[in-house]
């Protein structure tokens, strides 16, 4: 999990170098993040079902092998299209890893030990986030952006060997068949939604392509829901949403990703292309937010034994929202320290929220469905990132175009797109007036999406606090509750 999450955070600080090296557009940069998140989100539920049926350790190891191979191919990419296709393949491997990790932990530990284990898991998440920007910046500065992917290869080989030799196998006693029709409709619906959000500004929101994609996404989601309701073996058991705690943890996972984690793309563009820091220097400046999440997570994991998870949802995600709102005080004369207070508060909030999400995600479902529970929760995480990057990007681009039109009587061709993808320095060809207008437009638009991200996080905090109830949790190792129609045997180790 450390390696998988490290790769996600490493990529953020390398995006400006990838943009220059491969001559990528702003949409290409969005797809570097979203191609991975989209394939990950689309296949998580299927991977969870496969883990329950074929064995979670086996699916986890196979996913890591695919992820390692895809990393090698990402490093060899010579065009944005090939890179994004390989990011899709990385997502395929990552889905198998994400969907099974929490279930593999849950099978080994019970009671207070489980809370400790989830605290360590949360610290691992925090550690990967903490060192990712720094390692990514160092590799990009020293060897080039390709090495953020090449570094995965030897570590991935070693990790697969460790998994096969040290991790116990487990599967659901009466695993159900994979719901392929559900997987197909869900994946297609997500793709059309993210495609419409990413391409809405370039194509025009009233264009046939965008309107058709949005309508198609809605229809496919309705069809997916109908399939799940009629299927004897659904991959997404809608009955779970009768439990308020399950709804709460799903909303919290989505809002944390959509509000905070999707913002890292835009924070990176600001720090590197507006403040003109190198990748390594940018990585150093992300340390306040990442180190705080690392140190707070294990403490929060320990406190889960004594404090209800919903408190961590309300306080933790609330801190993330407050942190994002504090970051939005950026002006044309600001230095990176303007972000510092927000980084510190948001980092502490991330550390508080992640272990609680991990605990409730598997604790709210019967043991035999631990794979489905963790898969659904991680699906909400990745859908949050994919739609957050795409949605905030659409608002960001539209705001820049509008602000440039207000500042300049005649906007130079392609200026708004250049500013969105490469910072105000891209406007230098338009003269001093164009540079000043571009900087003002970028800063104003950046503050606008920080406000939106903060409001998303605060809304998630309130809903998580209200909906998550301890009485909804299922004691693992005890008979599964009949309310969701699960098998009554504990997970077989």
PDB file of N, CA and C in Angstrom, residues 360-420:
ATOM      1  N   UNK A 360     -14.329   1.856   9.746  1.00  0.00           N
ATOM      2  CA  UNK A 360     -15.769   1.760   9.507  1.00  0.00           C
ATOM      3  C   UNK A 360     -16.070   1.059   8.189  1.00  0.00           C
ATOM      4  N   UNK A 361     -15.210   1.216   7.182  1.00  0.00           N
ATOM      5  CA  UNK A 361     -15.469   0.635   5.863  1.00  0.00           C
ATOM      6  C   UNK A 361     -15.648  -0.871   5.920  1.00  0.00           C
ATOM      7  N   UNK A 362     -14.835  -1.552   6.737  1.00  0.00           N
ATOM      8  CA  UNK A 362     -14.976  -3.002   6.866  1.00  0.00           C
ATOM      9  C   UNK A 362     -15.784  -3.383   8.088  1.00  0.00           C
ATOM     10  N   UNK A 363     -15.876  -2.477   9.071  1.00  0.00           N
ATOM     11  CA  UNK A 363     -16.607  -2.794  10.288  1.00  0.00           C
ATOM     12  C   UNK A 363     -18.108  -2.750  10.124  1.00  0.00           C
ATOM     13  N   UNK A 364     -18.596  -2.095   9.083  1.00  0.00           N
ATOM     14  CA  UNK A 364     -20.029  -1.936   8.893  1.00  0.00           C
ATOM     15  C   UNK A 364     -20.628  -3.057   8.052  1.00  0.00           C
ATOM     16  N   UNK A 365     -19.789  -3.956   7.522  1.00  0.00           N
ATOM     17  CA  UNK A 365     -20.278  -5.080   6.713  1.00  0.00           C
ATOM     18  C   UNK A 365     -19.907  -6.390   7.391  1.00  0.00           C
ATOM     19  N   UNK A 366     -20.663  -7.465   7.142  1.00  0.00           N
ATOM     20  CA  UNK A 366     -20.299  -8.766   7.682  1.00  0.00           C
ATOM     21  C   UNK A 366     -18.928  -9.209   7.191  1.00  0.00           C
ATOM     22  N   UNK A 367     -18.264 -10.058   7.960  1.00  0.00           N
ATOM     23  CA  UNK A 367     -16.899 -10.460   7.649  1.00  0.00           C
ATOM     24  C   UNK A 367     -16.778 -11.081   6.269  1.00  0.00           C
ATOM     25  N   UNK A 368     -17.784 -11.851   5.867  1.00  0.00           N
ATOM     26  CA  UNK A 368     -17.722 -12.517   4.565  1.00  0.00           C
ATOM     27  C   UNK A 368     -17.766 -11.530   3.412  1.00  0.00           C
ATOM     28  N   UNK A 369     -18.148 -10.285   3.696  1.00  0.00           N
ATOM     29  CA  UNK A 369     -18.229  -9.263   2.661  1.00  0.00           C
ATOM     30  C   UNK A 369     -17.202  -8.159   2.868  1.00  0.00           C
ATOM     31  N   UNK A 370     -16.145  -8.473   3.580  1.00  0.00           N
ATOM     32  CA  UNK A 370     -15.129  -7.455   3.852  1.00  0.00           C
ATOM     33  C   UNK A 370     -14.518  -6.925   2.555  1.00  0.00           C
ATOM     34  N   UNK A 371     -14.342  -7.802   1.567  1.00  0.00           N
ATOM     35  CA  UNK A 371     -13.796  -7.375   0.284  1.00  0.00           C
ATOM     36  C   UNK A 371     -14.714  -6.385  -0.402  1.00  0.00           C
ATOM     37  N   UNK A 372     -16.015  -6.659  -0.363  1.00  0.00           N
ATOM     38  CA  UNK A 372     -16.970  -5.732  -0.970  1.00  0.00           C
ATOM     39  C   UNK A 372     -16.983  -4.412  -0.213  1.00  0.00           C
ATOM     40  N   UNK A 373     -16.936  -4.471   1.110  1.00  0.00           N
ATOM     41  CA  UNK A 373     -16.969  -3.247   1.905  1.00  0.00           C
ATOM     42  C   UNK A 373     -15.792  -2.333   1.617  1.00  0.00           C
ATOM     43  N   UNK A 374     -14.591  -2.901   1.622  1.00  0.00           N
ATOM     44  CA  UNK A 374     -13.418  -2.075   1.345  1.00  0.00           C
ATOM     45  C   UNK A 374     -13.411  -1.620  -0.110  1.00  0.00           C
ATOM     46  N   UNK A 375     -13.911  -2.471  -1.010  1.00  0.00           N
ATOM     47  CA  UNK A 375     -13.959  -2.103  -2.422  1.00  0.00           C
ATOM     48  C   UNK A 375     -14.901  -0.942  -2.676  1.00  0.00           C
ATOM     49  N   UNK A 376     -16.090  -0.976  -2.063  1.00  0.00           N
ATOM     50  CA  UNK A 376     -17.051   0.112  -2.244  1.00  0.00           C
ATOM     51  C   UNK A 376     -16.483   1.412  -1.679  1.00  0.00           C
ATOM     52  N   UNK A 377     -15.874   1.339  -0.491  1.00  0.00           N
ATOM     53  CA  UNK A 377     -15.327   2.541   0.111  1.00  0.00           C
ATOM     54  C   UNK A 377     -14.220   3.148  -0.741  1.00  0.00           C
ATOM     55  N   UNK A 378     -13.318   2.320  -1.226  1.00  0.00           N
ATOM     56  CA  UNK A 378     -12.240   2.832  -2.069  1.00  0.00           C
ATOM     57  C   UNK A 378     -12.760   3.311  -3.419  1.00  0.00           C
ATOM     58  N   UNK A 379     -13.875   2.736  -3.871  1.00  0.00           N
ATOM     59  CA  UNK A 379     -14.510   3.257  -5.082  1.00  0.00           C
ATOM     60  C   UNK A 379     -14.946   4.701  -4.872  1.00  0.00           C
ATOM     61  N   UNK A 380     -15.557   4.970  -3.728  1.00  0.00           N
ATOM     62  CA  UNK A 380     -15.957   6.347  -3.431  1.00  0.00           C
ATOM     63  C   UNK A 380     -14.749   7.269  -3.331  1.00  0.00           C
ATOM     64  N   UNK A 381     -13.640   6.773  -2.800  1.00  0.00           N
ATOM     65  CA  UNK A 381     -12.407   7.571  -2.756  1.00  0.00           C
ATOM     66  C   UNK A 381     -11.960   7.958  -4.164  1.00  0.00           C
ATOM     67  N   UNK A 382     -11.867   6.958  -5.026  1.00  0.00           N
ATOM     68  CA  UNK A 382     -11.338   7.209  -6.358  1.00  0.00           C
ATOM     69  C   UNK A 382     -12.310   7.973  -7.243  1.00  0.00           C
ATOM     70  N   UNK A 383     -13.603   7.717  -7.088  1.00  0.00           N
ATOM     71  CA  UNK A 383     -14.587   8.515  -7.817  1.00  0.00           C
ATOM     72  C   UNK A 383     -14.486   9.971  -7.361  1.00  0.00           C
ATOM     73  N   UNK A 384     -14.222  10.174  -6.073  1.00  0.00           N
ATOM     74  CA  UNK A 384     -14.033  11.528  -5.559  1.00  0.00           C
ATOM     75  C   UNK A 384     -12.854  12.222  -6.207  1.00  0.00           C
ATOM     76  N   UNK A 385     -11.729  11.516  -6.337  1.00  0.00           N
ATOM     77  CA  UNK A 385     -10.556  12.112  -6.983  1.00  0.00           C
ATOM     78  C   UNK A 385     -10.841  12.402  -8.455  1.00  0.00           C
ATOM     79  N   UNK A 386     -11.395  11.406  -9.161  1.00  0.00           N
ATOM     80  CA  UNK A 386     -11.627  11.560 -10.600  1.00  0.00           C
ATOM     81  C   UNK A 386     -12.594  12.703 -10.892  1.00  0.00           C
ATOM     82  N   UNK A 387     -13.722  12.730 -10.192  1.00  0.00           N
ATOM     83  CA  UNK A 387     -14.697  13.788 -10.447  1.00  0.00           C
ATOM     84  C   UNK A 387     -14.218  15.124  -9.876  1.00  0.00           C
ATOM     85  N   UNK A 388     -13.450  15.076  -8.775  1.00  0.00           N
ATOM     86  CA  UNK A 388     -12.913  16.311  -8.210  1.00  0.00           C
ATOM     87  C   UNK A 388     -11.931  16.983  -9.143  1.00  0.00           C
ATOM     88  N   UNK A 389     -10.970  16.210  -9.661  1.00  0.00           N
ATOM     89  CA  UNK A 389     -10.002  16.770 -10.606  1.00  0.00           C
ATOM     90  C   UNK A 389     -10.711  17.316 -11.839  1.00  0.00           C
ATOM     91  N   UNK A 390     -11.644  16.534 -12.378  1.00  0.00           N
ATOM     92  CA  UNK A 390     -12.336  16.958 -13.594  1.00  0.00           C
ATOM     93  C   UNK A 390     -13.265  18.143 -13.332  1.00  0.00           C
ATOM     94  N   UNK A 391     -14.054  18.072 -12.256  1.00  0.00           N
ATOM     95  CA  UNK A 391     -15.000  19.137 -11.964  1.00  0.00           C
ATOM     96  C   UNK A 391     -14.313  20.441 -11.578  1.00  0.00           C
ATOM     97  N   UNK A 392     -13.328  20.359 -10.687  1.00  0.00           N
ATOM     98  CA  UNK A 392     -12.591  21.571 -10.318  1.00  0.00           C
ATOM     99  C   UNK A 392     -11.829  22.126 -11.515  1.00  0.00           C
ATOM    100  N   UNK A 393     -11.328  21.228 -12.367  1.00  0.00           N
ATOM    101  CA  UNK A 393     -10.625  21.678 -13.562  1.00  0.00           C
ATOM    102  C   UNK A 393     -11.542  22.425 -14.512  1.00  0.00           C
ATOM    103  N   UNK A 394     -12.768  21.944 -14.648  1.00  0.00           N
ATOM    104  CA  UNK A 394     -13.731  22.627 -15.516  1.00  0.00           C
ATOM    105  C   UNK A 394     -14.032  24.036 -14.987  1.00  0.00           C
ATOM    106  N   UNK A 395     -14.235  24.144 -13.666  1.00  0.00           N
ATOM    107  CA  UNK A 395     -14.485  25.455 -13.056  1.00  0.00           C
ATOM    108  C   UNK A 395     -13.253  26.347 -13.181  1.00  0.00           C
ATOM    109  N   UNK A 396     -12.077  25.757 -12.973  1.00  0.00           N
ATOM    110  CA  UNK A 396     -10.811  26.489 -13.027  1.00  0.00           C
ATOM    111  C   UNK A 396     -10.590  27.095 -14.416  1.00  0.00           C
ATOM    112  N   UNK A 397     -10.735  26.272 -15.447  1.00  0.00           N
ATOM    113  CA  UNK A 397     -10.548  26.754 -16.811  1.00  0.00           C
ATOM    114  C   UNK A 397     -11.581  27.811 -17.185  1.00  0.00           C
ATOM    115  N   UNK A 398     -12.834  27.560 -16.857  1.00  0.00           N
ATOM    116  CA  UNK A 398     -13.892  28.508 -17.192  1.00  0.00           C
ATOM    117  C   UNK A 398     -13.665  29.846 -16.493  1.00  0.00           C
ATOM    118  N   UNK A 399     -13.243  29.788 -15.239  1.00  0.00           N
ATOM    119  CA  UNK A 399     -12.991  31.013 -14.479  1.00  0.00           C
ATOM    120  C   UNK A 399     -11.826  31.796 -15.073  1.00  0.00           C
ATOM    121  N   UNK A 400     -10.774  31.097 -15.472  1.00  0.00           N
ATOM    122  CA  UNK A 400      -9.627  31.772 -16.086  1.00  0.00           C
ATOM    123  C   UNK A 400     -10.043  32.473 -17.370  1.00  0.00           C
ATOM    124  N   UNK A 401     -10.794  31.780 -18.212  1.00  0.00           N
ATOM    125  CA  UNK A 401     -11.241  32.375 -19.468  1.00  0.00           C
ATOM    126  C   UNK A 401     -12.093  33.612 -19.225  1.00  0.00           C
ATOM    127  N   UNK A 402     -12.984  33.524 -18.244  1.00  0.00           N
ATOM    128  CA  UNK A 402     -13.849  34.649 -17.934  1.00  0.00           C
ATOM    129  C   UNK A 402     -13.052  35.830 -17.396  1.00  0.00           C
ATOM    130  N   UNK A 403     -12.115  35.565 -16.504  1.00  0.00           N
ATOM    131  CA  UNK A 403     -11.317  36.645 -15.905  1.00  0.00           C
ATOM    132  C   UNK A 403     -10.397  37.288 -16.946  1.00  0.00           C
ATOM    133  N   UNK A 404      -9.837  36.489 -17.849  1.00  0.00           N
ATOM    134  CA  UNK A 404      -8.996  37.056 -18.898  1.00  0.00           C
ATOM    135  C   UNK A 404      -9.810  37.947 -19.826  1.00  0.00           C
ATOM    136  N   UNK A 405     -11.025  37.537 -20.108  1.00  0.00           N
ATOM    137  CA  UNK A 405     -11.885  38.358 -20.963  1.00  0.00           C
ATOM    138  C   UNK A 405     -12.208  39.691 -20.297  1.00  0.00           C
ATOM    139  N   UNK A 406     -12.341  39.666 -18.970  1.00  0.00           N
ATOM    140  CA  UNK A 406     -12.613  40.905 -18.251  1.00  0.00           C
ATOM    141  C   UNK A 406     -11.400  41.831 -18.227  1.00  0.00           C
ATOM    142  N   UNK A 407     -10.176  41.223 -18.213  1.00  0.00           N
ATOM    143  CA  UNK A 407      -8.958  42.026 -18.112  1.00  0.00           C
ATOM    144  C   UNK A 407      -8.481  42.561 -19.465  1.00  0.00           C
ATOM    145  N   UNK A 408      -8.670  41.778 -20.494  1.00  0.00           N
ATOM    146  CA  UNK A 408      -8.132  42.138 -21.807  1.00  0.00           C
ATOM    147  C   UNK A 408      -9.266  42.264 -22.825  1.00  0.00           C
ATOM    148  N   UNK A 409      -9.220  43.262 -23.637  1.00  0.00           N
ATOM    149  CA  UNK A 409     -10.222  43.418 -24.679  1.00  0.00           C
ATOM    150  C   UNK A 409     -10.130  42.287 -25.686  1.00  0.00           C
ATOM    151  N   UNK A 410      -8.890  41.859 -25.957  1.00  0.00           N
ATOM    152  CA  UNK A 410      -8.692  40.773 -26.922  1.00  0.00           C
ATOM    153  C   UNK A 410      -7.765  39.758 -26.300  1.00  0.00           C
ATOM    154  N   UNK A 411      -8.277  38.581 -26.002  1.00  0.00           N
ATOM    155  CA  UNK A 411      -7.482  37.535 -25.379  1.00  0.00           C
ATOM    156  C   UNK A 411      -6.620  36.872 -26.439  1.00  0.00           C
ATOM    157  N   UNK A 412      -5.288  36.812 -26.273  1.00  0.00           N
ATOM    158  CA  UNK A 412      -4.437  36.126 -27.247  1.00  0.00           C
ATOM    159  C   UNK A 412      -4.874  34.685 -27.433  1.00  0.00           C
ATOM    160  N   UNK A 413      -4.755  34.188 -28.651  1.00  0.00           N
ATOM    161  CA  UNK A 413      -5.194  32.830 -28.951  1.00  0.00           C
ATOM    162  C   UNK A 413      -4.531  31.826 -28.012  1.00  0.00           C
ATOM    163  N   UNK A 414      -5.368  31.001 -27.411  1.00  0.00           N
ATOM    164  CA  UNK A 414      -4.848  29.924 -26.578  1.00  0.00           C
ATOM    165  C   UNK A 414      -4.310  30.367 -25.236  1.00  0.00           C
ATOM    166  N   UNK A 415      -4.406  31.672 -24.900  1.00  0.00           N
ATOM    167  CA  UNK A 415      -3.807  32.153 -23.661  1.00  0.00           C
ATOM    168  C   UNK A 415      -4.432  31.492 -22.443  1.00  0.00           C
ATOM    169  N   UNK A 416      -5.756  31.428 -22.401  1.00  0.00           N
ATOM    170  CA  UNK A 416      -6.402  30.865 -21.216  1.00  0.00           C
ATOM    171  C   UNK A 416      -6.028  29.411 -21.016  1.00  0.00           C
ATOM    172  N   UNK A 417      -5.929  28.643 -22.115  1.00  0.00           N
ATOM    173  CA  UNK A 417      -5.514  27.248 -21.997  1.00  0.00           C
ATOM    174  C   UNK A 417      -4.071  27.156 -21.511  1.00  0.00           C
ATOM    175  N   UNK A 418      -3.206  28.037 -22.031  1.00  0.00           N
ATOM    176  CA  UNK A 418      -1.804  28.010 -21.627  1.00  0.00           C
ATOM    177  C   UNK A 418      -1.653  28.341 -20.155  1.00  0.00           C
ATOM    178  N   UNK A 419      -2.389  29.339 -19.683  1.00  0.00           N
ATOM    179  CA  UNK A 419      -2.311  29.723 -18.281  1.00  0.00           C
ATOM    180  C   UNK A 419      -2.791  28.588 -17.390  1.00  0.00           C
ATOM    181  N   UNK A 420      -3.862  27.914 -17.801  1.00  0.00           N
ATOM    182  CA  UNK A 420      -4.398  26.824 -16.993  1.00  0.00           C
ATOM    183  C   UNK A 420      -3.441  25.659 -16.892  1.00  0.00           C
TER     184      UNK A 420
END
